[in-house]
mmCIF file of C-alpha atoms in Angstrom:
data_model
loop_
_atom_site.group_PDB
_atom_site.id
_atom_site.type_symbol
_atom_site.label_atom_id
_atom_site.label_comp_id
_atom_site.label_asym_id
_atom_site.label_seq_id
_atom_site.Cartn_x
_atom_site.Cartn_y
_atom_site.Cartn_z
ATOM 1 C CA UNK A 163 -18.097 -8.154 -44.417
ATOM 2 C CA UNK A 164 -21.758 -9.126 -44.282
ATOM 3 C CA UNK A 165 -21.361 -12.904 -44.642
ATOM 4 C CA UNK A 166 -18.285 -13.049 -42.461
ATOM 5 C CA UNK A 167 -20.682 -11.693 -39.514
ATOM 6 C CA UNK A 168 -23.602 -13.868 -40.648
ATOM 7 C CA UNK A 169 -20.886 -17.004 -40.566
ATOM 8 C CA UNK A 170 -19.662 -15.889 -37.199
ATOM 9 C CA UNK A 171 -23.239 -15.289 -35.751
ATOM 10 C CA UNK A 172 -24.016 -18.943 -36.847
ATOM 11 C CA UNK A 173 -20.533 -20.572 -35.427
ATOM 12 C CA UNK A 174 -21.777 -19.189 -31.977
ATOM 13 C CA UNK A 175 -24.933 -20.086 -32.221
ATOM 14 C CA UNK A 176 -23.542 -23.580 -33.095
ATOM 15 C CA UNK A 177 -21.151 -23.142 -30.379
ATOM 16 C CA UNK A 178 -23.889 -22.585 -27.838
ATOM 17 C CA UNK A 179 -25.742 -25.585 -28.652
ATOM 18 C CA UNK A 180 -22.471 -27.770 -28.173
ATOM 19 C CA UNK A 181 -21.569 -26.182 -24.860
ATOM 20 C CA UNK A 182 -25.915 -26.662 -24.231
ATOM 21 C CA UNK A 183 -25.769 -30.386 -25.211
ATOM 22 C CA UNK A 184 -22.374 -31.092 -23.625
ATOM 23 C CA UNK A 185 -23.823 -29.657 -20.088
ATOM 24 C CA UNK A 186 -27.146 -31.758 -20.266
ATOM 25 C CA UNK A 187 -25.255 -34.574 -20.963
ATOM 26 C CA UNK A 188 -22.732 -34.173 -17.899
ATOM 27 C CA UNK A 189 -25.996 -33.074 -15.830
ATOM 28 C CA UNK A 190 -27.699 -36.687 -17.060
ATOM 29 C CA UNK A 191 -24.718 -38.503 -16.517
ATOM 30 C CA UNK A 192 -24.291 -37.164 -12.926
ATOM 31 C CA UNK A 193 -27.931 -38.007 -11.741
ATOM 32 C CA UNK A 194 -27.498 -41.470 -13.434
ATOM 33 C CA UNK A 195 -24.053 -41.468 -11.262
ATOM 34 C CA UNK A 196 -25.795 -40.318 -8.206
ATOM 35 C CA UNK A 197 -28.942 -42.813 -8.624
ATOM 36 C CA UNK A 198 -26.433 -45.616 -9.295
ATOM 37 C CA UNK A 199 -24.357 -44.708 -5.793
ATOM 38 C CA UNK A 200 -27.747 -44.394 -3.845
ATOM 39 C CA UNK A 201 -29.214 -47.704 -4.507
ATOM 40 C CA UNK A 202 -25.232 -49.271 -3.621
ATOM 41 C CA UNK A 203 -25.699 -47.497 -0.753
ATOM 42 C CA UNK A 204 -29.499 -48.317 -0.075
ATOM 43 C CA UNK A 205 -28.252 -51.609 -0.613
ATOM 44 C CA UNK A 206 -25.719 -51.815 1.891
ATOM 45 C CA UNK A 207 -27.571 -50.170 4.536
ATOM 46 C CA UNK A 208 -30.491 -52.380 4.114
ATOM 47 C CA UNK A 209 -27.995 -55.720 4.054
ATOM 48 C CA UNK A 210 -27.486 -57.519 7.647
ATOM 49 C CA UNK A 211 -24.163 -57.083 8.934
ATOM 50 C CA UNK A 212 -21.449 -58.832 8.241
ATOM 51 C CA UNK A 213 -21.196 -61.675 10.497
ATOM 52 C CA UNK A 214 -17.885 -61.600 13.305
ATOM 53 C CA UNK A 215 -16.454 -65.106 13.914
ATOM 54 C CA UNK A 216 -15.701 -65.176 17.814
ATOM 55 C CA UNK A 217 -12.397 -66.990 18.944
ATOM 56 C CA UNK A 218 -13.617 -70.549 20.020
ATOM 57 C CA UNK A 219 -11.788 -72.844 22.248
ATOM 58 C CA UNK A 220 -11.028 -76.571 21.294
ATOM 59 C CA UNK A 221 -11.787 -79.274 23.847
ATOM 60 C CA UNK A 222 -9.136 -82.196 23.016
ATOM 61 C CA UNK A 223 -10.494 -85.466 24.655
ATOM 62 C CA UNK A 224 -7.978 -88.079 25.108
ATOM 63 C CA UNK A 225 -10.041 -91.793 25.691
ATOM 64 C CA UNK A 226 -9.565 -95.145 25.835
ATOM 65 C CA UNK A 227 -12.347 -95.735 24.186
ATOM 66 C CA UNK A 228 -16.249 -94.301 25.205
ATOM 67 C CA UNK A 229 -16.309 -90.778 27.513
ATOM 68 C CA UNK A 230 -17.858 -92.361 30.600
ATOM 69 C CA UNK A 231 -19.048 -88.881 31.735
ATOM 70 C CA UNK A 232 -20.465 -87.720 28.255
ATOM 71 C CA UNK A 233 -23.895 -86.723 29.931
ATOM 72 C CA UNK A 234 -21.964 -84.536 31.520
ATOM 73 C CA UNK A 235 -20.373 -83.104 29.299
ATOM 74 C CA UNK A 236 -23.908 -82.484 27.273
ATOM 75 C CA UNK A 237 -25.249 -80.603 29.357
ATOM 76 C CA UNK A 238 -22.159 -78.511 29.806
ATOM 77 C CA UNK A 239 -22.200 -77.612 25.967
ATOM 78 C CA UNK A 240 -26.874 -77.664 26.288
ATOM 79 C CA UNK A 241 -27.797 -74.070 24.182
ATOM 80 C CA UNK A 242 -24.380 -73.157 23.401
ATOM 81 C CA UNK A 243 -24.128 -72.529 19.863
ATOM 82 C CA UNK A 244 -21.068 -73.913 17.959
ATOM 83 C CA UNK A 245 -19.472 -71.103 17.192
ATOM 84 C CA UNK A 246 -17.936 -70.545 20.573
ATOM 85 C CA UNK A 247 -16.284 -74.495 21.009
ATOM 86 C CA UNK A 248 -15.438 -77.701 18.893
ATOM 87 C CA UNK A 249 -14.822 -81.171 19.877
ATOM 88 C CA UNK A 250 -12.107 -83.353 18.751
ATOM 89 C CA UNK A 251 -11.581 -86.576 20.610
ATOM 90 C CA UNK A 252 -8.238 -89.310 20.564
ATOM 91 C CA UNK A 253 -10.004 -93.033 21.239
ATOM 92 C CA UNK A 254 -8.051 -96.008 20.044
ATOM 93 C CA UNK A 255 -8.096 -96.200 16.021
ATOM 94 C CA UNK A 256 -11.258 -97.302 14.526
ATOM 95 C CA UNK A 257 -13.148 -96.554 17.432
ATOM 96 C CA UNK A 258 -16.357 -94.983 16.198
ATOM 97 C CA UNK A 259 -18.624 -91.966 18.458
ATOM 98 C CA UNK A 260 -22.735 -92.613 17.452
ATOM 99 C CA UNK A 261 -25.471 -93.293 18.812
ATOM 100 C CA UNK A 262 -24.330 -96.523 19.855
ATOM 101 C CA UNK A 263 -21.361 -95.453 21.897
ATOM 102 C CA UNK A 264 -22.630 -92.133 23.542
ATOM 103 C CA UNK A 265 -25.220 -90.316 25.034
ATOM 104 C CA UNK A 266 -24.328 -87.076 23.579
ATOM 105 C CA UNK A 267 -24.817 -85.968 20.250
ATOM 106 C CA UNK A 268 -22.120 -83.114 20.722
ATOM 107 C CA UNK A 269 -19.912 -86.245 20.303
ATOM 108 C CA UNK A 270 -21.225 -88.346 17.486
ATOM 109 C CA UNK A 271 -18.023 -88.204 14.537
ATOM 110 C CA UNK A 272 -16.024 -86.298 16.592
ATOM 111 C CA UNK A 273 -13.376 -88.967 16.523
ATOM 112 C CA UNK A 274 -9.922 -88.064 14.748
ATOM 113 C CA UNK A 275 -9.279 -90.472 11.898
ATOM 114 C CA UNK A 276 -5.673 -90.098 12.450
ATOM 115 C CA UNK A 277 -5.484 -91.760 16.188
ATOM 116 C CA UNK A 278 -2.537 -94.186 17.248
ATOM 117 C CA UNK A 279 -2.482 -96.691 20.084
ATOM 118 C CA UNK A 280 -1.393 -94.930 23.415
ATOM 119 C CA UNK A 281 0.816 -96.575 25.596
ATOM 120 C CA UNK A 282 1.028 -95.965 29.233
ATOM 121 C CA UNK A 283 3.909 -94.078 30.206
ATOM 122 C CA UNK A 284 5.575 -93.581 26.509
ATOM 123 C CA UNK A 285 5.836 -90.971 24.375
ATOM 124 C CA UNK A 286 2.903 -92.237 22.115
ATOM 125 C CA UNK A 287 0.880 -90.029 24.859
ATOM 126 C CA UNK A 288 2.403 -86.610 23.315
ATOM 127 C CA UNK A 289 2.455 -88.379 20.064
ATOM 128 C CA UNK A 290 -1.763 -88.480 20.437
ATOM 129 C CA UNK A 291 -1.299 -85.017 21.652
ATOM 130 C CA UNK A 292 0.307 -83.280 18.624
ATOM 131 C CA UNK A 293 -2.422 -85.358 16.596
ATOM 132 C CA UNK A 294 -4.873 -83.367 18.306
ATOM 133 C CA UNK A 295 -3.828 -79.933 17.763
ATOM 134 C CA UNK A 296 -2.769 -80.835 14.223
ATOM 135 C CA UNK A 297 -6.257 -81.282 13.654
ATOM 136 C CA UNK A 298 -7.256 -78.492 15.434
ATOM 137 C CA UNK A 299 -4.945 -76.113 14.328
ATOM 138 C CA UNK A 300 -7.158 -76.603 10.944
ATOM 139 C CA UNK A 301 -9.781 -74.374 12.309
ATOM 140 C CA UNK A 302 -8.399 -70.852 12.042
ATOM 141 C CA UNK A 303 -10.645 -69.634 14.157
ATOM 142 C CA UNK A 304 -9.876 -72.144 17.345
ATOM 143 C CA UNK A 305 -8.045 -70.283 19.488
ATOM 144 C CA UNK A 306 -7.667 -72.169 22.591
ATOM 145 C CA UNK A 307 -6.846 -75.911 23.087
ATOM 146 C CA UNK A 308 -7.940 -77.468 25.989
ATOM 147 C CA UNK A 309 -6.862 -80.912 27.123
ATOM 148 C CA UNK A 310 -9.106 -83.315 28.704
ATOM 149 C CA UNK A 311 -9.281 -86.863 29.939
ATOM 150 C CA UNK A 312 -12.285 -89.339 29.370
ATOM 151 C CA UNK A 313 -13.105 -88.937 33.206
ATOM 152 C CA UNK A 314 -12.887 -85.307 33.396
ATOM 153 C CA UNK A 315 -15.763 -82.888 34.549
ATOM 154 C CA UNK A 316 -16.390 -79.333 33.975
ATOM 155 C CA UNK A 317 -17.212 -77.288 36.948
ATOM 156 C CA UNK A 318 -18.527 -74.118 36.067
ATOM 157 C CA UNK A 319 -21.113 -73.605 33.041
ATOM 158 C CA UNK A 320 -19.912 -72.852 29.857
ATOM 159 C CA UNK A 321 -19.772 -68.842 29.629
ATOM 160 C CA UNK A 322 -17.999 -68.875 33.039
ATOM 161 C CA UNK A 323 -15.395 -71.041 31.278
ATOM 162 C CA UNK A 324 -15.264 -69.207 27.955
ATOM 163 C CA UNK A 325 -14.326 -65.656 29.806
ATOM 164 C CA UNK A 326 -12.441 -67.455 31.959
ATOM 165 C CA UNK A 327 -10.012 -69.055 29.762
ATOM 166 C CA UNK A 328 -10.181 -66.273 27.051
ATOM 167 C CA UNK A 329 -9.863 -63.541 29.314
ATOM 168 C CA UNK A 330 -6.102 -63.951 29.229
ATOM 169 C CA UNK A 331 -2.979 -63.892 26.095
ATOM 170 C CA UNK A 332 -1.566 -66.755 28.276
ATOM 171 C CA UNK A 333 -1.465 -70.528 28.462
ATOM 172 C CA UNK A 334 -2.036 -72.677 31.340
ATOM 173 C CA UNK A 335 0.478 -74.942 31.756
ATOM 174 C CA UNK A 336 1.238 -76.520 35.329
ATOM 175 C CA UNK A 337 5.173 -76.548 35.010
ATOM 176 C CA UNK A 338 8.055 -77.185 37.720
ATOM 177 C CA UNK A 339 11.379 -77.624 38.567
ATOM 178 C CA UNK A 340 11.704 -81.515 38.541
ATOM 179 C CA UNK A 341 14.278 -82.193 41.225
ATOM 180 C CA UNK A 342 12.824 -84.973 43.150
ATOM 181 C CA UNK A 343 11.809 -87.781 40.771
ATOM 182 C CA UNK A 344 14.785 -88.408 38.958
ATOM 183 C CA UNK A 345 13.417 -88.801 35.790
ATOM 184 C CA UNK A 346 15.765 -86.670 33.518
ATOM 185 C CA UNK A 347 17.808 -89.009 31.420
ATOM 186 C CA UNK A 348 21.450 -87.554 31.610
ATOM 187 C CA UNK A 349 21.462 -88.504 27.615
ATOM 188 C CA UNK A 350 19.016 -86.176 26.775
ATOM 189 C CA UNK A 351 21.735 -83.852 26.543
ATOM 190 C CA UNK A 352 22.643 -81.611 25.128
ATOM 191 C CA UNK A 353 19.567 -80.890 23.410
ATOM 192 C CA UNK A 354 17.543 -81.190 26.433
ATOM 193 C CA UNK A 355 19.413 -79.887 29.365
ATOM 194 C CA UNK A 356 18.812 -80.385 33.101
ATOM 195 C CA UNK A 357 18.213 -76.384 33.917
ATOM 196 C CA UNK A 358 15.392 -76.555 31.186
ATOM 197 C CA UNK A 359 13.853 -80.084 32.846
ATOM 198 C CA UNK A 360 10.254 -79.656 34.053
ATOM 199 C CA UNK A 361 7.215 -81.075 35.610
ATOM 200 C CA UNK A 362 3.663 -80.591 35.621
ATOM 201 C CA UNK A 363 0.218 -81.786 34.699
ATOM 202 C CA UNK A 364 -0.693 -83.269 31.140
ATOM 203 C CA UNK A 365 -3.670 -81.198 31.013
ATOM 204 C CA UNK A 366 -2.707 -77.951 30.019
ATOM 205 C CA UNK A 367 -4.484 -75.538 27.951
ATOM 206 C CA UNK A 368 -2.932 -73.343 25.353
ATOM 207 C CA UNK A 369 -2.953 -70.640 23.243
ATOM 208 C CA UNK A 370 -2.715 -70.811 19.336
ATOM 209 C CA UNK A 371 0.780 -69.703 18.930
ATOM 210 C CA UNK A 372 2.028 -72.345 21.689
ATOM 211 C CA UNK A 373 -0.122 -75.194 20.200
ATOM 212 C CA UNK A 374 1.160 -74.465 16.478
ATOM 213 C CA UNK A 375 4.836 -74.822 18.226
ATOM 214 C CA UNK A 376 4.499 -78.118 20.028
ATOM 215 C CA UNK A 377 2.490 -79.404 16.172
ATOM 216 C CA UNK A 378 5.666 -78.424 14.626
ATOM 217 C CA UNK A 379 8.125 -79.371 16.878
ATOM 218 C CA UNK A 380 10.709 -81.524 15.677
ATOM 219 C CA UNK A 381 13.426 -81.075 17.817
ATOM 220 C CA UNK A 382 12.712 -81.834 21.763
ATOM 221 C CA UNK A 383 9.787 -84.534 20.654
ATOM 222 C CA UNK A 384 12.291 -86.663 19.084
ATOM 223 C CA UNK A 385 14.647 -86.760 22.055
ATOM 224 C CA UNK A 386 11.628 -88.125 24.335
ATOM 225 C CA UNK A 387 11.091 -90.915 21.933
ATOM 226 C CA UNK A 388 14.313 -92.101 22.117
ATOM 227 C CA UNK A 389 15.803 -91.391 25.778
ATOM 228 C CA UNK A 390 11.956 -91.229 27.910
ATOM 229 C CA UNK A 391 10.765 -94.845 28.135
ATOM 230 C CA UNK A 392 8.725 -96.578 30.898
ATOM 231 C CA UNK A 393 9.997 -97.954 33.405
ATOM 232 C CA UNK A 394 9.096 -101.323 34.447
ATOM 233 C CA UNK A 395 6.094 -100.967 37.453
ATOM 234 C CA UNK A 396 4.655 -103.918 39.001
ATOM 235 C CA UNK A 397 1.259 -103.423 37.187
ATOM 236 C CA UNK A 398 3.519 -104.597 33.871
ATOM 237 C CA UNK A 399 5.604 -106.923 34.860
ATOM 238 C CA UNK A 400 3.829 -109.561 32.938
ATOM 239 C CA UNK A 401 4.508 -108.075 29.377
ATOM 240 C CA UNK A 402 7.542 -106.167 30.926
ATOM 241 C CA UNK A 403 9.782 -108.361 33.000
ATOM 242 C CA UNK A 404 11.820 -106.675 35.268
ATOM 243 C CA UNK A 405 15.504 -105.889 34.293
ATOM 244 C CA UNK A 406 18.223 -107.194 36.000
ATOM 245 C CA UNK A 407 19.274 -103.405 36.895
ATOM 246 C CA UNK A 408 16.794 -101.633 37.025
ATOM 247 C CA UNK A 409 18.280 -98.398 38.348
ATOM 248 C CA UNK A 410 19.312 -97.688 34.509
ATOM 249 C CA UNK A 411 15.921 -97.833 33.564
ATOM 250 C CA UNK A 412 14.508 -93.671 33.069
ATOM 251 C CA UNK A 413 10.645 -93.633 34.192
ATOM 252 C CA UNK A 414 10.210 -90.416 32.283
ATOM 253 C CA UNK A 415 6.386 -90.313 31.940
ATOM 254 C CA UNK A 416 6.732 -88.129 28.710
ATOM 255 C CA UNK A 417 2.851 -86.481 29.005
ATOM 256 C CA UNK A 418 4.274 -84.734 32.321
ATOM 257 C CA UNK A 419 7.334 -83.122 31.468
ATOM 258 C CA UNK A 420 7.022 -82.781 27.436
ATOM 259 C CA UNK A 421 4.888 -79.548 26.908
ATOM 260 C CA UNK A 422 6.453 -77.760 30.595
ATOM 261 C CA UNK A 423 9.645 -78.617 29.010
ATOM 262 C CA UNK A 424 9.382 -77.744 25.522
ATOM 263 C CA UNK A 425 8.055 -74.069 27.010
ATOM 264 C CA UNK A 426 10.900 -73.668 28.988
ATOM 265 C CA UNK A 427 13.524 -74.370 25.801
ATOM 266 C CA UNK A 428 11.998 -71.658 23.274
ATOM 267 C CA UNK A 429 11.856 -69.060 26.354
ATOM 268 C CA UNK A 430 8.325 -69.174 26.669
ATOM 269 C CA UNK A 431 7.941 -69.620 30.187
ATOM 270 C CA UNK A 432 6.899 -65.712 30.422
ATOM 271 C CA UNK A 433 4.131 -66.565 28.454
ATOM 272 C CA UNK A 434 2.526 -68.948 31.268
ATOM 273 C CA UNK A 435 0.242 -69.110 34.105
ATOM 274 C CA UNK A 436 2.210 -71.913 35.469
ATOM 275 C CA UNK A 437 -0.480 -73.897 36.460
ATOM 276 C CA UNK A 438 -3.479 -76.447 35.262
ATOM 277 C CA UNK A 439 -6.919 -75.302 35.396
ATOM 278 C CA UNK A 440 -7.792 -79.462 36.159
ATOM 279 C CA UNK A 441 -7.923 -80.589 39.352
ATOM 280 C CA UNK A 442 -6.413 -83.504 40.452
ATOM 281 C CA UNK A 443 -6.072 -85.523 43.437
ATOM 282 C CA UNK A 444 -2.745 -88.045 43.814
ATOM 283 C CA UNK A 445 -3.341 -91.435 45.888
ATOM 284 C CA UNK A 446 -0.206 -91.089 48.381
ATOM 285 C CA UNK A 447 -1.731 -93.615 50.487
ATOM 286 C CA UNK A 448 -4.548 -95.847 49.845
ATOM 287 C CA UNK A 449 -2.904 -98.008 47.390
ATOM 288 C CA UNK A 450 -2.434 -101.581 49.066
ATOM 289 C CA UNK A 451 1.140 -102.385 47.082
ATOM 290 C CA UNK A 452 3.351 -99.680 48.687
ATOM 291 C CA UNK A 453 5.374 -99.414 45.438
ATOM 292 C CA UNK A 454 2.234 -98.756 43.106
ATOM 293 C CA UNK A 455 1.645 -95.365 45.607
ATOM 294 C CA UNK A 456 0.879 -92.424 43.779
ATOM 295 C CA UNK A 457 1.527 -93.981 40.218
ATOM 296 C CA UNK A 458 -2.548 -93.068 39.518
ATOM 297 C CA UNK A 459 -4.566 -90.413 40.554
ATOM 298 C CA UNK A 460 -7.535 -91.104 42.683
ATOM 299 C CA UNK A 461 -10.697 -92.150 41.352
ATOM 300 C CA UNK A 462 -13.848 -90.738 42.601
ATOM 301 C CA UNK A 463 -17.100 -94.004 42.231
ATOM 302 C CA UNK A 464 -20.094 -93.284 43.124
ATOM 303 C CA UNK A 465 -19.580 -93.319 47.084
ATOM 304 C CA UNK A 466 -17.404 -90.228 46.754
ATOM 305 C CA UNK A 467 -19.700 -88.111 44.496
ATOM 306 C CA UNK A 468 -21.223 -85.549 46.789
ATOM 307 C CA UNK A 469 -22.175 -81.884 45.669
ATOM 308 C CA UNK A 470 -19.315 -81.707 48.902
ATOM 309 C CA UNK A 471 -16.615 -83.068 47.246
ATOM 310 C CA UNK A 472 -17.684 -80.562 44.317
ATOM 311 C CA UNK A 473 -17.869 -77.439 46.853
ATOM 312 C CA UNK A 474 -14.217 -78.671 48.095
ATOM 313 C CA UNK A 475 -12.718 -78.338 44.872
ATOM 314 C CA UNK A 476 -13.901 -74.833 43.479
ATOM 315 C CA UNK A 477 -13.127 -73.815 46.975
ATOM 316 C CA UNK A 478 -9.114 -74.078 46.112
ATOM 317 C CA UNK A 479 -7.336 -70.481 45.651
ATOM 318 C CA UNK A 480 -3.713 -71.563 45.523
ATOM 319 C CA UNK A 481 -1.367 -74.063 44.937
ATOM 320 C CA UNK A 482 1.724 -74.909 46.046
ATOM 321 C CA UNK A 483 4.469 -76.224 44.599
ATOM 322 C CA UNK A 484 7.280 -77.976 47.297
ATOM 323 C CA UNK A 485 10.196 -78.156 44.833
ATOM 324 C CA UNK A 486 10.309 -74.107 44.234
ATOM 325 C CA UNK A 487 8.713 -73.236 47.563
ATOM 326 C CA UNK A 488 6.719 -70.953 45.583
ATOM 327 C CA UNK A 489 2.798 -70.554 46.370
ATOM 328 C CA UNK A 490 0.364 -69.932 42.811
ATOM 329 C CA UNK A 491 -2.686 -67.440 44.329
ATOM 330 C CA UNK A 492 -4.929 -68.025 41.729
ATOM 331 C CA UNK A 493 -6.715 -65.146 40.068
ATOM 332 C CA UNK A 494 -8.862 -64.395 37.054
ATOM 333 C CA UNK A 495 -9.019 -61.230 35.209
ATOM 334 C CA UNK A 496 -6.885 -59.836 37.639
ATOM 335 C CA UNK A 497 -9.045 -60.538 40.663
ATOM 336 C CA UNK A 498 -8.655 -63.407 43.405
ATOM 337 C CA UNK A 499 -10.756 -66.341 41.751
ATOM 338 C CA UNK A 500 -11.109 -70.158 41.652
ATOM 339 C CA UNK A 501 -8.098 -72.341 40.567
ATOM 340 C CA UNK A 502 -9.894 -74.924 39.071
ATOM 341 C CA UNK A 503 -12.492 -75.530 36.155
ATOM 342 C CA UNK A 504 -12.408 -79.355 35.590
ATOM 343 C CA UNK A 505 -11.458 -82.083 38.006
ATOM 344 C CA UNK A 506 -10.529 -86.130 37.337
ATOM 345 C CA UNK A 507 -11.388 -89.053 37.731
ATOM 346 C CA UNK A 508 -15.174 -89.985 38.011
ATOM 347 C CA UNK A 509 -16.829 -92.918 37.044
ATOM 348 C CA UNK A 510 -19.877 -93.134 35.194
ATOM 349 C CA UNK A 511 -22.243 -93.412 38.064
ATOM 350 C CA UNK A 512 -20.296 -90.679 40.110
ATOM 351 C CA UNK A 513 -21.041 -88.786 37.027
ATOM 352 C CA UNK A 514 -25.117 -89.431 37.061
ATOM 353 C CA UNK A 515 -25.530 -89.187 40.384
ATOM 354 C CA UNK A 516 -23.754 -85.644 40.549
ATOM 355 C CA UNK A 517 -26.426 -85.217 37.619
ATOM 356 C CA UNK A 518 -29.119 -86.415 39.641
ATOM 357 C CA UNK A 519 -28.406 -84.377 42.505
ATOM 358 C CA UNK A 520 -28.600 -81.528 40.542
ATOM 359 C CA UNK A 521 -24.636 -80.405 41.062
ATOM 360 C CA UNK A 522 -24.274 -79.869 37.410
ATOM 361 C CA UNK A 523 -27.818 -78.435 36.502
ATOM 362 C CA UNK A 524 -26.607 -74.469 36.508
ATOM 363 C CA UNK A 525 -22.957 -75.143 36.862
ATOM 364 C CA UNK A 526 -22.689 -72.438 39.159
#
């Protein structure tokens, strides 16, 4: 009875030293535990931030060959850091941007490798087009796509720009019932039919999801190439004779009615500000061979290049378009605002003396 009490005394004892061990050891492993979670989180508070990627916007040059007004340009992009814009620019192939072809180092190698020969007035235009926002599309992080001539100018300075382009989910894309020109080709159909025919401006800028679908278009793109050639104007008729009838000839100028066109046949039209954001002015009358009138948009030498001319412009609030009687009040963020934020053509010198004169030095 003796040694049954003595064994039990000594199984408790044992028992309490178990249960004594066991609880310093979960007591040790929970300040290990806790010491291990304080330095993660000592860590993490003491870490910068993780950096945000803002949305940038894409300018898409389209040049001959050199950007005439690339001093411009650099001080339009001066102290912006990259992470807000990129530059991708369409010159003829093997056409190289250095320090031997422009002024501004925003451009050097910002040449696509991929460029074609662009023809006048064929669809090689939208072909240099889609080449652009193919490689721009690479970015992820581009989310507007702005198209630009080689004799374009900004207006405003860059912020201004920015907000107003990114303020808005829509595109700008100046698009109109064509119904005066003649230019639909009655073969296009039935792919392309007449209600969905439009005009507008080549220089449209667009959102992501409308850029990926003109990239991947395969449908309305092909019908251009075959049915939208140029006609034959005076200024060719050396390498392009004239026919002997010419009214079956189709002047379709594919870079004016592709991308308003293509909108209107996925539905997209709601998705719009239908109109361009570059200004633009048309030569109705100056032109000495009455048939070459309004082919070319006026452009602006060194005479014409007045801080004026530049007041004239961002002066504009609306737009109106004859064919659909219908009147664009221009507005930003909701509010009455300026209709333009580029305008074309300027020489080179128009270009440095607006620089000169200090027109461009705040872009205000």
């Amino acid at each position: 009875m003796r040694r049954r009490s003595t064994q039990n005394k000594s199984q408790s004892r044992w028992n309490r030293k178990l249960f004594a061990g066991l609880l310093l050891s979960f007591c040790f492993g929970c300040l290990i535990l806790i010491q291990t979670r304080y330095s993660q989180i000592e860590m993490i508070l003491s870490s910068p931030p993780p950096s945000v990627q803002t949305p940038k916007i894409a300018f898409l040059f389209i040049a001959r060959n050199r950007l005439p007004v690339d001093i411009v340009w650099d001080a339009f992009f001066q102290g912006e850091r990259e992470n807000r814009f990129s530059i991708f620019v369409h010159a003829r192939p093997g056409f190289m941007f250095n320090k031997a072809t422009t002024k501004s180092a925003y451009f050097y190698g910002r040449q696509i490798n991929d460029s074609i020969q662009v023809d006048w007035g064929e669809a090689s235009m939208i072909q240099a087009e889609r080449i652009l926002l193919k490689n721009a599309l690479m970015d992820p992080f581009n989310k507007r796509f702005v198209f630009l001539s080689d004799r374009c100018l900004p207006l405003y300075n860059f912020s201004y720009t920015y907000d107003y382009i990114m303020s808005t989910s829509n595109s700008f894309v100046d698009s109109f019932a064509d119904t005066k020109e003649r230019r639909y080709n009655p073969k296009m159909h039935p792919v392309i039919p007449v209600h969905n025919w439009r005009k507008g401006s080549q220089w449209v800028v667009l959102t992501r999801k409308h850029a990926k679908i003109l990239m991947e278009d395969n449908t309305v793109y092909p019908v251009f190439q075959q049915h939208c050639r140029r006609k034959s104007l005076p200024e060719f008729w050396r390498n392009h004779p004239l026919p002997a009838d010419g009214s079956k000839e189709h002047n379709c100028i594919p870079d004016e009615h592709y991308v308003q066109t293509l909108l209107a046949q996925k539905g997209l039209e709601g998705e719009i500000t239908r109109r361009s954001l570059t200004h633009t002015a048309w030569d109705l009358s100056s032109s000495r061979d009455r048939k070459r009138r309004g082919w070319h948009p006026v452009t602006y030498k060194m005479s014409d290049a007045t801080p004026a001319l530049i007041r004239s412009i961002k002066g504009i609030r609306s737009i109106y378009y004859e064919t659909e009687h219908r009147r664009e009040w221009c507005s930003s963020k909701e509010k009455p605002g300026h209709c333009f934020l580029f305008a074309r053509k300027f020489t080179h010198p128009a270009a440095l003396r607006l620089l000169n004169m200090s027109v461009f030095r705040s872009f205000q």
